[in-house]
mmCIF file with all atom_site columns, C-alpha atoms and ligand atoms in Angstrom:
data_model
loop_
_atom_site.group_PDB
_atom_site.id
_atom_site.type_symbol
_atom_site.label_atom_id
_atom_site.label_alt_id
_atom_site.label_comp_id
_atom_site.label_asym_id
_atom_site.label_entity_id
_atom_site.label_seq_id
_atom_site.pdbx_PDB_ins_code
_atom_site.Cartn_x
_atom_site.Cartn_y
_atom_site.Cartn_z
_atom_site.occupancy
_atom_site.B_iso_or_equiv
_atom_site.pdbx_formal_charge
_atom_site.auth_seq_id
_atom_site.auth_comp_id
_atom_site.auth_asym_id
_atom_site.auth_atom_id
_atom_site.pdbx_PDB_model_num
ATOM   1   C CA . UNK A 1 1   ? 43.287 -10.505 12.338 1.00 51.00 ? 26  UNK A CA 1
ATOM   2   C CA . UNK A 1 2   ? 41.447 -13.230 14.015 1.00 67.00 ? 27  UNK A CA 1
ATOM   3   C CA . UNK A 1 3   ? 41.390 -16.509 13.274 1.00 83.00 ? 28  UNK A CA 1
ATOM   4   C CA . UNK A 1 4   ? 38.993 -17.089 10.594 1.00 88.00 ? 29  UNK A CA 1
ATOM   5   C CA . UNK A 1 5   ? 37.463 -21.362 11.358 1.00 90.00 ? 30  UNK A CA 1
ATOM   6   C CA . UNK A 1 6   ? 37.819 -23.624 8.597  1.00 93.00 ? 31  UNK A CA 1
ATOM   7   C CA . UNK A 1 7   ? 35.450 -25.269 6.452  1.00 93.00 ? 32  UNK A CA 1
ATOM   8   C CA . UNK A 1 8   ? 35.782 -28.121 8.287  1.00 94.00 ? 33  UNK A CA 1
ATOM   9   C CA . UNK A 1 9   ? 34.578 -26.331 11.469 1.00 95.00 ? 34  UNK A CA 1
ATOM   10  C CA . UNK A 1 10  ? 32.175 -25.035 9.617  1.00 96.00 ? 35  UNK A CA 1
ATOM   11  C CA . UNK A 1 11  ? 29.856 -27.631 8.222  1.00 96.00 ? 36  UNK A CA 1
ATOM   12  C CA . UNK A 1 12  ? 30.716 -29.447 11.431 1.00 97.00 ? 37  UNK A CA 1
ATOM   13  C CA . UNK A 1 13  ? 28.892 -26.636 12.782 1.00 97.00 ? 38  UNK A CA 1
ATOM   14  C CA . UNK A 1 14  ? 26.196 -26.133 10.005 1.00 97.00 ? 39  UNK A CA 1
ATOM   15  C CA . UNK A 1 15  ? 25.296 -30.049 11.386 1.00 97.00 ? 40  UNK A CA 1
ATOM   16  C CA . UNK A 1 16  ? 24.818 -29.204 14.491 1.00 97.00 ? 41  UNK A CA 1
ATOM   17  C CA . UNK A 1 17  ? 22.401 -25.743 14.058 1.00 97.00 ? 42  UNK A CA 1
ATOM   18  C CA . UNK A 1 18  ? 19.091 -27.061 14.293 1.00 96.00 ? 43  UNK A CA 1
ATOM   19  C CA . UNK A 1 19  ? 16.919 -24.264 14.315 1.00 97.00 ? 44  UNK A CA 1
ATOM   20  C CA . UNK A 1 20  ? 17.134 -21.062 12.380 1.00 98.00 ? 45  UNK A CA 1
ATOM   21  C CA . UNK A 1 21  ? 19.525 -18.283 13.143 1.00 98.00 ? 46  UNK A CA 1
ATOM   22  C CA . UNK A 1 22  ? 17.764 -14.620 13.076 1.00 98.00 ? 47  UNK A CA 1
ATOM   23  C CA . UNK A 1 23  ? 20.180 -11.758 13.434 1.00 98.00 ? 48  UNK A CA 1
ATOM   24  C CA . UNK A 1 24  ? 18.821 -9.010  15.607 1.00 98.00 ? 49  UNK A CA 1
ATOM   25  C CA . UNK A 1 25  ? 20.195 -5.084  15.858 1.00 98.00 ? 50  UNK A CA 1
ATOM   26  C CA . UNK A 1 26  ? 19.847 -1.624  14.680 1.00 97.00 ? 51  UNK A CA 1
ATOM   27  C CA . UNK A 1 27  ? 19.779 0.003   11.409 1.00 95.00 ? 52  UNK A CA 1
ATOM   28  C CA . UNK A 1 28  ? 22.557 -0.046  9.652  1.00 92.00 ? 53  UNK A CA 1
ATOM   29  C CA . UNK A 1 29  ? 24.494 -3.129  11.268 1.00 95.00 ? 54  UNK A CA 1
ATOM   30  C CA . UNK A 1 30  ? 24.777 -5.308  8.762  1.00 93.00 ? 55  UNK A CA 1
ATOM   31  C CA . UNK A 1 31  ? 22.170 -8.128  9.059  1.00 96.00 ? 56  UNK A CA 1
ATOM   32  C CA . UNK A 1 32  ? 21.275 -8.347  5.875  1.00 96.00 ? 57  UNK A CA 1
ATOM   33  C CA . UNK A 1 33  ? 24.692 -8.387  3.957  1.00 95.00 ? 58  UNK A CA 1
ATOM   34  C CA . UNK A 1 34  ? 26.184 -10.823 7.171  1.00 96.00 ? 59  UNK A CA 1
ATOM   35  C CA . UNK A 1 35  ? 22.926 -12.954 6.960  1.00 97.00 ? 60  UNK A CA 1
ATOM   36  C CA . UNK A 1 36  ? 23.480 -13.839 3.622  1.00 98.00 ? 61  UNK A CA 1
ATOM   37  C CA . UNK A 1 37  ? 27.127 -14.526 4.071  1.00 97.00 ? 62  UNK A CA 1
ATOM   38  C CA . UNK A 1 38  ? 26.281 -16.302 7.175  1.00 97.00 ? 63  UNK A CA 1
ATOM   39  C CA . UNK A 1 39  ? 23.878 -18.577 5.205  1.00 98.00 ? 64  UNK A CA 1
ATOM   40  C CA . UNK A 1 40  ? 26.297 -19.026 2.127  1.00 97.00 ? 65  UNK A CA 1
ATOM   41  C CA . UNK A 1 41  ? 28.831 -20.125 4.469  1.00 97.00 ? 66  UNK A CA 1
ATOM   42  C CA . UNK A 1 42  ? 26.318 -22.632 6.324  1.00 98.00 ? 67  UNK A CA 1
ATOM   43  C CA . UNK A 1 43  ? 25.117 -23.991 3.100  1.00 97.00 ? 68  UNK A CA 1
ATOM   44  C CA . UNK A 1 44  ? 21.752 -22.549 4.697  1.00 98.00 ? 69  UNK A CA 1
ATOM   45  C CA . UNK A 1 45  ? 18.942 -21.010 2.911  1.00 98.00 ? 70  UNK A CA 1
ATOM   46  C CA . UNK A 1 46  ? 18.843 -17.356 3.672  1.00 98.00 ? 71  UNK A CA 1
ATOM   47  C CA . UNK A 1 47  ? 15.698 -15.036 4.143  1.00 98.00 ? 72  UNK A CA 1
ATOM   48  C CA . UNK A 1 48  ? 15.513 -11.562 4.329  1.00 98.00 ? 73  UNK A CA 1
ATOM   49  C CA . UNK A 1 49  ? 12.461 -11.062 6.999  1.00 98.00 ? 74  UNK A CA 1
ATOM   50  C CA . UNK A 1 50  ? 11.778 -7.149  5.787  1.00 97.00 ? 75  UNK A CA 1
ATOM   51  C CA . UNK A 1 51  ? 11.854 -7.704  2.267  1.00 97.00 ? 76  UNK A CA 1
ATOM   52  C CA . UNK A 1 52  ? 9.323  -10.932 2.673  1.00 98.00 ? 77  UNK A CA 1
ATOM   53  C CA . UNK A 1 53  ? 7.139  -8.328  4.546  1.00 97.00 ? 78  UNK A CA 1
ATOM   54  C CA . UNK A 1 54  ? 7.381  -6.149  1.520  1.00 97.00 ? 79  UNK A CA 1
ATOM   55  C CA . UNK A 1 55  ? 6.530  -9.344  -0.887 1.00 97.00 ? 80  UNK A CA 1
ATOM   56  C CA . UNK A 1 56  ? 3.633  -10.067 1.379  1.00 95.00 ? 81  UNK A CA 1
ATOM   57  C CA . UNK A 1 57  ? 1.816  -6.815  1.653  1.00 95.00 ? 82  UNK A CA 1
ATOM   58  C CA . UNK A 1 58  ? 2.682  -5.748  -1.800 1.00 96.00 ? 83  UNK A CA 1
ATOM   59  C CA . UNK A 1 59  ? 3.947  -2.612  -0.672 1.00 96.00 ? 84  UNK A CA 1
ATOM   60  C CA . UNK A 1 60  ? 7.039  -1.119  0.155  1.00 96.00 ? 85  UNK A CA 1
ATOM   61  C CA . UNK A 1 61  ? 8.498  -0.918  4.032  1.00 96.00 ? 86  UNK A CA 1
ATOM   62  C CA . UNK A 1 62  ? 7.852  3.206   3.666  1.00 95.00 ? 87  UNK A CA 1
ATOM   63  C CA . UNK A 1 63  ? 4.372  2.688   1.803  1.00 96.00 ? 88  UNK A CA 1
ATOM   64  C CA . UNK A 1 64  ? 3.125  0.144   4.801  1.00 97.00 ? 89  UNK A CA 1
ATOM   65  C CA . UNK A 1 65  ? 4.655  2.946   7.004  1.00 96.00 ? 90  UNK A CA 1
ATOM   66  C CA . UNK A 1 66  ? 2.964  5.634   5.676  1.00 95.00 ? 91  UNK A CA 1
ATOM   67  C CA . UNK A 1 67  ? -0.553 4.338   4.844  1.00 97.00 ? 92  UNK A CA 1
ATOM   68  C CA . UNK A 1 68  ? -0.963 1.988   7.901  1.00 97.00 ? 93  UNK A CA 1
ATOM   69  C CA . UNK A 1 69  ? 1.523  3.189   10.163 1.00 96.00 ? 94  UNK A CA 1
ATOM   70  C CA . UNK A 1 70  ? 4.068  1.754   12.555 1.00 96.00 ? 95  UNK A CA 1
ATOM   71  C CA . UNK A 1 71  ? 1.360  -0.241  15.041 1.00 96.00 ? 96  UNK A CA 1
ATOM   72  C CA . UNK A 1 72  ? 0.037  -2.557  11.599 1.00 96.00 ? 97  UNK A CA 1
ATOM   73  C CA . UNK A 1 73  ? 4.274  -2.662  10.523 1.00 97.00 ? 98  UNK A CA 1
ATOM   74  C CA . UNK A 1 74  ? 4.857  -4.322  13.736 1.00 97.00 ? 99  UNK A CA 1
ATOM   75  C CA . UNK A 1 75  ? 2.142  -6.650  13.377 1.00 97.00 ? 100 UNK A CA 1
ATOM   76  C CA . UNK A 1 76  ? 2.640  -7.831  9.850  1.00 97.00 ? 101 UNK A CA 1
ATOM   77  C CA . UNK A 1 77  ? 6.092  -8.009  11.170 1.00 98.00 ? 102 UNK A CA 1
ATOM   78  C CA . UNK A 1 78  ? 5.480  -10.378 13.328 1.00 98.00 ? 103 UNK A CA 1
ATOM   79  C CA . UNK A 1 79  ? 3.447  -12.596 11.500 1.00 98.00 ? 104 UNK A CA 1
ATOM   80  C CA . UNK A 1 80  ? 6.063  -13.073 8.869  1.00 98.00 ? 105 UNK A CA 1
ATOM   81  C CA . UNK A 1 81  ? 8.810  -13.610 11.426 1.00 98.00 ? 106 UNK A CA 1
ATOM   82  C CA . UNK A 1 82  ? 6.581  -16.394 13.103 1.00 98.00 ? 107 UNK A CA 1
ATOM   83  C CA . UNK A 1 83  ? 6.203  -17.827 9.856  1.00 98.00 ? 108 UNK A CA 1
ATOM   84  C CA . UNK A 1 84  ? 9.704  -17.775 8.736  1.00 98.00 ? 109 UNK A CA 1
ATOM   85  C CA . UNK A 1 85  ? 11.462 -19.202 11.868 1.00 98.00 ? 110 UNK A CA 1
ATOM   86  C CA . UNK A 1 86  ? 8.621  -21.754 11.622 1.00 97.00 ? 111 UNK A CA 1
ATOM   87  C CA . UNK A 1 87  ? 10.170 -23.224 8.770  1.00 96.00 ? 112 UNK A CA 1
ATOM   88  C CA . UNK A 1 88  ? 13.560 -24.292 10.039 1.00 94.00 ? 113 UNK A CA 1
ATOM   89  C CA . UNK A 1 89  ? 16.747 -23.934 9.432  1.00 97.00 ? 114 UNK A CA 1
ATOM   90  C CA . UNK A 1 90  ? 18.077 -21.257 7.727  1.00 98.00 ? 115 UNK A CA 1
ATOM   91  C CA . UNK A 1 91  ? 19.218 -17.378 8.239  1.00 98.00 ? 116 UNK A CA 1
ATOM   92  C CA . UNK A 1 92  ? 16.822 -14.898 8.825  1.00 98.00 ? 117 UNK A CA 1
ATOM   93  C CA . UNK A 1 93  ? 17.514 -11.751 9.310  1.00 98.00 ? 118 UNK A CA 1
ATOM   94  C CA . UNK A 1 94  ? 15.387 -9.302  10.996 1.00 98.00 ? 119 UNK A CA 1
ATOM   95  C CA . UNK A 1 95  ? 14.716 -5.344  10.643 1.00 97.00 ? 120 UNK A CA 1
ATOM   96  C CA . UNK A 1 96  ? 15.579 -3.175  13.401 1.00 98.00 ? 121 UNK A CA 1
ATOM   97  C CA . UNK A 1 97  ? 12.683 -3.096  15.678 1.00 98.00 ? 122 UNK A CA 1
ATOM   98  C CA . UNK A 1 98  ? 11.440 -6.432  14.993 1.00 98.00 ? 123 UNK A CA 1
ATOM   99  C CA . UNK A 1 99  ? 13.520 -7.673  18.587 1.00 98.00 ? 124 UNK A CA 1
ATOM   100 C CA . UNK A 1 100 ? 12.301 -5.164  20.441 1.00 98.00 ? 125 UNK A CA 1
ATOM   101 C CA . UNK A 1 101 ? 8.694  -6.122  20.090 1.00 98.00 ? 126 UNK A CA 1
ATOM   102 C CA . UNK A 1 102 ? 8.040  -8.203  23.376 1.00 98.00 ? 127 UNK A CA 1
ATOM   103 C CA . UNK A 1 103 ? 5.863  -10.943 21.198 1.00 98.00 ? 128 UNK A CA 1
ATOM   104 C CA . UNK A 1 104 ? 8.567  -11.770 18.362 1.00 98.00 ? 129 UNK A CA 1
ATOM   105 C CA . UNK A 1 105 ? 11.327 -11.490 20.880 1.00 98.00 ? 130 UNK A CA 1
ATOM   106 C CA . UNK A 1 106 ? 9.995  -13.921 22.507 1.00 98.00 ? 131 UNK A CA 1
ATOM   107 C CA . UNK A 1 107 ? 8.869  -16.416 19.795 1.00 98.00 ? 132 UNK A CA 1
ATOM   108 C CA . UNK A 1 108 ? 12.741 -15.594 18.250 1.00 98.00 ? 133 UNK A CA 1
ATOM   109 C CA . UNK A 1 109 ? 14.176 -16.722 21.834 1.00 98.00 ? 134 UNK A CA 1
ATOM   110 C CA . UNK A 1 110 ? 11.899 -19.543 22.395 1.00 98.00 ? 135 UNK A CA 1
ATOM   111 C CA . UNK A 1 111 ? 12.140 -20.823 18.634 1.00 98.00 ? 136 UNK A CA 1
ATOM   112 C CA . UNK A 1 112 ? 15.532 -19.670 16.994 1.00 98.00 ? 137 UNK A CA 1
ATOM   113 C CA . UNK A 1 113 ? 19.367 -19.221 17.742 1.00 98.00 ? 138 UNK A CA 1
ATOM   114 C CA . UNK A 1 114 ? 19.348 -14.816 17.943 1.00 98.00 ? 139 UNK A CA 1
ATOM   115 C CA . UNK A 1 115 ? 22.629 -13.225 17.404 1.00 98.00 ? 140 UNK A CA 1
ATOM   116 C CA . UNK A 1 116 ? 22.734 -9.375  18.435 1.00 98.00 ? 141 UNK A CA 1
ATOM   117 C CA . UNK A 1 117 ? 24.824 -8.137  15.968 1.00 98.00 ? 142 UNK A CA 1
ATOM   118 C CA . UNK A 1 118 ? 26.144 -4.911  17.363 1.00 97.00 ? 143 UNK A CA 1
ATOM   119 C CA . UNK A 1 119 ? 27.993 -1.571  16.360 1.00 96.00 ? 144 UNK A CA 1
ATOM   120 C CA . UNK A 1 120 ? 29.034 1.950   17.128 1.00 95.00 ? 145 UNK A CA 1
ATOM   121 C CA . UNK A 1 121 ? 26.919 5.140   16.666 1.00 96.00 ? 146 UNK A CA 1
ATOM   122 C CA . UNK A 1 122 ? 29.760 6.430   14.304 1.00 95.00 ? 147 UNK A CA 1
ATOM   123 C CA . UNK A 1 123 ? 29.599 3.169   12.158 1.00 94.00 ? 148 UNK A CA 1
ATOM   124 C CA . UNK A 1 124 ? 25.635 2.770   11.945 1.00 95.00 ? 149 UNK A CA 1
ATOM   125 C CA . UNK A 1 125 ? 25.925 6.651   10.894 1.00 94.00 ? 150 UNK A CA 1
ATOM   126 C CA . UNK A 1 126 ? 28.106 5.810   8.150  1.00 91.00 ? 151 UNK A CA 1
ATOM   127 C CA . UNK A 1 127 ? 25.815 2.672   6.958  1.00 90.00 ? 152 UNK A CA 1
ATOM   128 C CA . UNK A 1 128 ? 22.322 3.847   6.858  1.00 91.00 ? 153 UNK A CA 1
ATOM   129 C CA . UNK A 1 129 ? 23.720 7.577   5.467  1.00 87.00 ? 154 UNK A CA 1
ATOM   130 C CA . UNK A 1 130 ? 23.661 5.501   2.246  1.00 77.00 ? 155 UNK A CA 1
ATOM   131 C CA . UNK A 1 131 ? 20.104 4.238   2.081  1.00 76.00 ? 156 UNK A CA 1
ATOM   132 C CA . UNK A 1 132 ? 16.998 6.903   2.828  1.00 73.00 ? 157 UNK A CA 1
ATOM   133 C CA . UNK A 1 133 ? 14.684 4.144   2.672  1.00 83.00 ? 158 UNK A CA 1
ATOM   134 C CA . UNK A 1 134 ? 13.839 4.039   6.528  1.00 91.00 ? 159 UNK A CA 1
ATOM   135 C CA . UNK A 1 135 ? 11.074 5.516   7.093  1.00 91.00 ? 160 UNK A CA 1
ATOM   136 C CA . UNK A 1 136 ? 12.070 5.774   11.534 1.00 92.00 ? 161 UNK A CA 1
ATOM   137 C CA . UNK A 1 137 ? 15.044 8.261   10.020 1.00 91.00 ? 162 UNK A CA 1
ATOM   138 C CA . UNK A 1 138 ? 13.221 10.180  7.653  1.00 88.00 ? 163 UNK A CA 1
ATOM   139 C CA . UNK A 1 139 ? 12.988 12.884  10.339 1.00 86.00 ? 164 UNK A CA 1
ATOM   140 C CA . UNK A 1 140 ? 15.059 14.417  12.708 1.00 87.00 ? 165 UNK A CA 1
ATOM   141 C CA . UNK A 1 141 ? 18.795 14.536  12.559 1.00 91.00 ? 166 UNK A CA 1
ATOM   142 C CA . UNK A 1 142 ? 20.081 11.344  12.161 1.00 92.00 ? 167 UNK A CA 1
ATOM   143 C CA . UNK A 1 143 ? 22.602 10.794  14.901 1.00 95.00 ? 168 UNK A CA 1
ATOM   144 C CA . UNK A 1 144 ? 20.131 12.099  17.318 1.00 95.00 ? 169 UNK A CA 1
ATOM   145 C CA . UNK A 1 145 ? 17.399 9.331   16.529 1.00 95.00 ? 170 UNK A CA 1
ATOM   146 C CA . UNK A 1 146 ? 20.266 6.696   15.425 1.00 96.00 ? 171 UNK A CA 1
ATOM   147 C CA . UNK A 1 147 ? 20.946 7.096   19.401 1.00 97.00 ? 172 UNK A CA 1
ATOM   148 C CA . UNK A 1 148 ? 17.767 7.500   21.017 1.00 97.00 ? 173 UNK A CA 1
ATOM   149 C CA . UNK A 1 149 ? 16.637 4.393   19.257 1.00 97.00 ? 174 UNK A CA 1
ATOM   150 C CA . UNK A 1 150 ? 19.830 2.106   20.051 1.00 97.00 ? 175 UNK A CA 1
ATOM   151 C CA . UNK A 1 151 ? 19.258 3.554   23.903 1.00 98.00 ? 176 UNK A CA 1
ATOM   152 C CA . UNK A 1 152 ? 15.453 2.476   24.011 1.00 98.00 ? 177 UNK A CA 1
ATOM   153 C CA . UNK A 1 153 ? 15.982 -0.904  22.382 1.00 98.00 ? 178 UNK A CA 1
ATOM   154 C CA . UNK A 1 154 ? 19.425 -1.895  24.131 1.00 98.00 ? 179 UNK A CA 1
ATOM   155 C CA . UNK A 1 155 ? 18.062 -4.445  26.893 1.00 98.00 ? 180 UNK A CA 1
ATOM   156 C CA . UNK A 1 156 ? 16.106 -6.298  24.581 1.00 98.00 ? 181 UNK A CA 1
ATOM   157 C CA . UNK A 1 157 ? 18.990 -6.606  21.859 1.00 98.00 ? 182 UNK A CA 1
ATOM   158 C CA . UNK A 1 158 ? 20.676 -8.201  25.313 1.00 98.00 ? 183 UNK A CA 1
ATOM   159 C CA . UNK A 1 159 ? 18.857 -10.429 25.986 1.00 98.00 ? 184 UNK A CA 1
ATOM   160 C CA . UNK A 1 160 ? 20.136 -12.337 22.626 1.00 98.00 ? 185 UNK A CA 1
ATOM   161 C CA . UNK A 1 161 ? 22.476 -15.355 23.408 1.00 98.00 ? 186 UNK A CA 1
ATOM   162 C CA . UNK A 1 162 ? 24.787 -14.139 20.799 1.00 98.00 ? 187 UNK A CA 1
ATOM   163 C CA . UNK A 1 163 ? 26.362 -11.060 21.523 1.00 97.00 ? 188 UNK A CA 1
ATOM   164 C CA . UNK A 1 164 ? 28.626 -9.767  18.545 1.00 96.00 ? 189 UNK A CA 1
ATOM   165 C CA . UNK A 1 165 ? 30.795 -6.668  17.931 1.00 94.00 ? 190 UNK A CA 1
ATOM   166 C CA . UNK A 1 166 ? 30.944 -5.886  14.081 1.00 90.00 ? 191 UNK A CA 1
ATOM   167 C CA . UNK A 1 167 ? 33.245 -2.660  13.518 1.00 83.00 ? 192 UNK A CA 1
ATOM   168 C CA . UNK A 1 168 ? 33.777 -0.612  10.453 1.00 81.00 ? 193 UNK A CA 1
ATOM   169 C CA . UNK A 1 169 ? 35.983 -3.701  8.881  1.00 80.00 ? 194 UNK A CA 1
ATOM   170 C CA . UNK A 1 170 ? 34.452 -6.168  6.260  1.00 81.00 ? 195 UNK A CA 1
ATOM   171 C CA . UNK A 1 171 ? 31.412 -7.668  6.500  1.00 82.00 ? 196 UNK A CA 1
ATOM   172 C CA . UNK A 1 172 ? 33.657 -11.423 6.490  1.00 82.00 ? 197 UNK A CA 1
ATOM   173 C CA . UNK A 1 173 ? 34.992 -10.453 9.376  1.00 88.00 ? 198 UNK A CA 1
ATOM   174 C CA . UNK A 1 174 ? 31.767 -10.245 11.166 1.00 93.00 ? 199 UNK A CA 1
ATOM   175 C CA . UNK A 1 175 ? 30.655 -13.708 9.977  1.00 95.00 ? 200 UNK A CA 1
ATOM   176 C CA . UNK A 1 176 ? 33.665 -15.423 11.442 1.00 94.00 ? 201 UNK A CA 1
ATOM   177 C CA . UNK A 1 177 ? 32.456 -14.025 14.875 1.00 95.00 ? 202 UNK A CA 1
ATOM   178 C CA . UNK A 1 178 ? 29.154 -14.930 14.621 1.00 97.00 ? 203 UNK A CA 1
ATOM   179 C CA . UNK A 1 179 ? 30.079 -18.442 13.080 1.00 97.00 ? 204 UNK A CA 1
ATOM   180 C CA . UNK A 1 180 ? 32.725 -18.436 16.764 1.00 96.00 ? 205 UNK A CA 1
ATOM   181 C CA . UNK A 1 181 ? 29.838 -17.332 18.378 1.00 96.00 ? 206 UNK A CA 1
ATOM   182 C CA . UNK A 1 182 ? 27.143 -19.834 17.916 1.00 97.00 ? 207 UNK A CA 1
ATOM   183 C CA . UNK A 1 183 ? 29.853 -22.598 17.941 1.00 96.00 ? 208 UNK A CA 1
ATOM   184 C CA . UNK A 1 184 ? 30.558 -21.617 21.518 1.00 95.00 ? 209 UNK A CA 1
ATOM   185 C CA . UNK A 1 185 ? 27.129 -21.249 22.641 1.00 95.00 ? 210 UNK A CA 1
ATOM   186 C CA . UNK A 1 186 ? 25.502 -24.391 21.105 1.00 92.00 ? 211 UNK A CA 1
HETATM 187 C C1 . S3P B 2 .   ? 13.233 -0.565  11.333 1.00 81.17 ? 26  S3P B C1 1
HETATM 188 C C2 . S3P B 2 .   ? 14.279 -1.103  10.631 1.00 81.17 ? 26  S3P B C2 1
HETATM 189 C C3 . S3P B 2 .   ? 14.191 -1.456  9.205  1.00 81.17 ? 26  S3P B C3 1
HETATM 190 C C4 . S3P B 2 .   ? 12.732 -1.743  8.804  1.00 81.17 ? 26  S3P B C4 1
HETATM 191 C C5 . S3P B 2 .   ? 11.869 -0.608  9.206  1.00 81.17 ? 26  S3P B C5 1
HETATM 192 C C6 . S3P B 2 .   ? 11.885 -0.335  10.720 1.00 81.17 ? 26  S3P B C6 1
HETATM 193 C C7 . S3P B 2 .   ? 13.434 -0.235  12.768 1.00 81.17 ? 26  S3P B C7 1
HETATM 194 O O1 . S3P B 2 .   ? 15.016 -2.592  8.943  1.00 81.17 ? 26  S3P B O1 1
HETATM 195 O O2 . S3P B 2 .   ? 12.284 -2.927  9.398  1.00 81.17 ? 26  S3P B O2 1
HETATM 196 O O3 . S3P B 2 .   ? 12.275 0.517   8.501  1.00 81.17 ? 26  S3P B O3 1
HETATM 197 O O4 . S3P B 2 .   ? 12.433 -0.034  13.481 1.00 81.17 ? 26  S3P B O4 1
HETATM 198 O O5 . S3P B 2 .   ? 14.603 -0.201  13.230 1.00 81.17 ? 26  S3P B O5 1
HETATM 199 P P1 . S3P B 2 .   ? 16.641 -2.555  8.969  1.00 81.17 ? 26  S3P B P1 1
HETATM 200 O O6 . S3P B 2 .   ? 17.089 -2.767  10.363 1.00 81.17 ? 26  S3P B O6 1
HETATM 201 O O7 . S3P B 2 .   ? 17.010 -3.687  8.081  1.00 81.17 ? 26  S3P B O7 1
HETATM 202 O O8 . S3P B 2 .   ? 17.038 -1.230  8.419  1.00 81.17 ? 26  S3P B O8 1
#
């Protein structure tokens, strides 16, 4: 198992992060349940960018996708991403498609630390299987669009500082290499 840092490391770390981290990546990944380990481990407030979207618009992620569609989504998106990294330090992390969008990418790389957390087909699969709350997968076999998606949005996920594997293991796991990884890149 690899070496996990200490807590020493870490707040020596958590002192030196002085803009917020966002964790980019597919479906299924993890960036929720890592974010807020992340953040716990930081001693960092953590936010949770699609459910502030939700809190906003007073709606559910599939309601705004089904009475607005995917264009106004993105937009809100946006917005509340813009707002959130404008506040600081912290974790944020982001929904799926919210990297890929050309405008937040770039306010997340010009403003924020991003971290591509990253995974197999087999092990997304097994993640979002448990949630039918994504309105993108509602359709379609799974795997297929799981795929297609993780294809179209690859090289912008890449172009993330922070490039980290997270396998089937514990989510822990995953923080230590993101905590390695933003300790190395800062
Ligand atoms: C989306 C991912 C979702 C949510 C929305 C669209 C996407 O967030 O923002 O359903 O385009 O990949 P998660 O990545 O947290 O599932």
């Amino acid at each position: 198992m690899e070496h996990a840092l200490s807590p020493d490391k870490i707040a020596a770390l958590a002192r030196r992060i002085d803009r917020p981290v966002v964790l980019v990546g597919m479906m299924g990944v993890g960036k929720t349940s890592v974010g807020r380990r992340l953040a716990a481990a930081l001693h960092l407030p953590f936010t949770d960018a699609d459910d502030e979207i939700a809190h906003a618009a007073q709606m559910s992620i599939p309601e705004i996708f089904e009475q607005y569609g995917e264009a106004y989504f993105r937009d809100g998106e946006r917005r509340v991403i813009a707002r959130l990294v404008g506040q600081g330090r912290g974790v944020i992390s982001t929904g799926g498609g919210a990297f890929a969008n050309p405008e937040t990418r770039a306010l997340i790389l010009d403003q924020a630390i991003a971290v591509w957390l990253d995974s197999e087909i087999e092990v997304l699969l097994e993640r979002v299987k448990r949630n039918a709350n994504r309105p993108l997968l509602k359709n379609g076999d799974l795997r297929e669009t799981l795929t297609r998606l993780k294809a179209e949005r690859e090289s912008a996920y890449a172009q993330a500082p922070i490039h980290v594997k997270s396998g089937a293991g514990p989510h822990h796991r995953a923080v230590n290499t993101v905590l390695k990884g933003i300790d190395a890149w800062l």
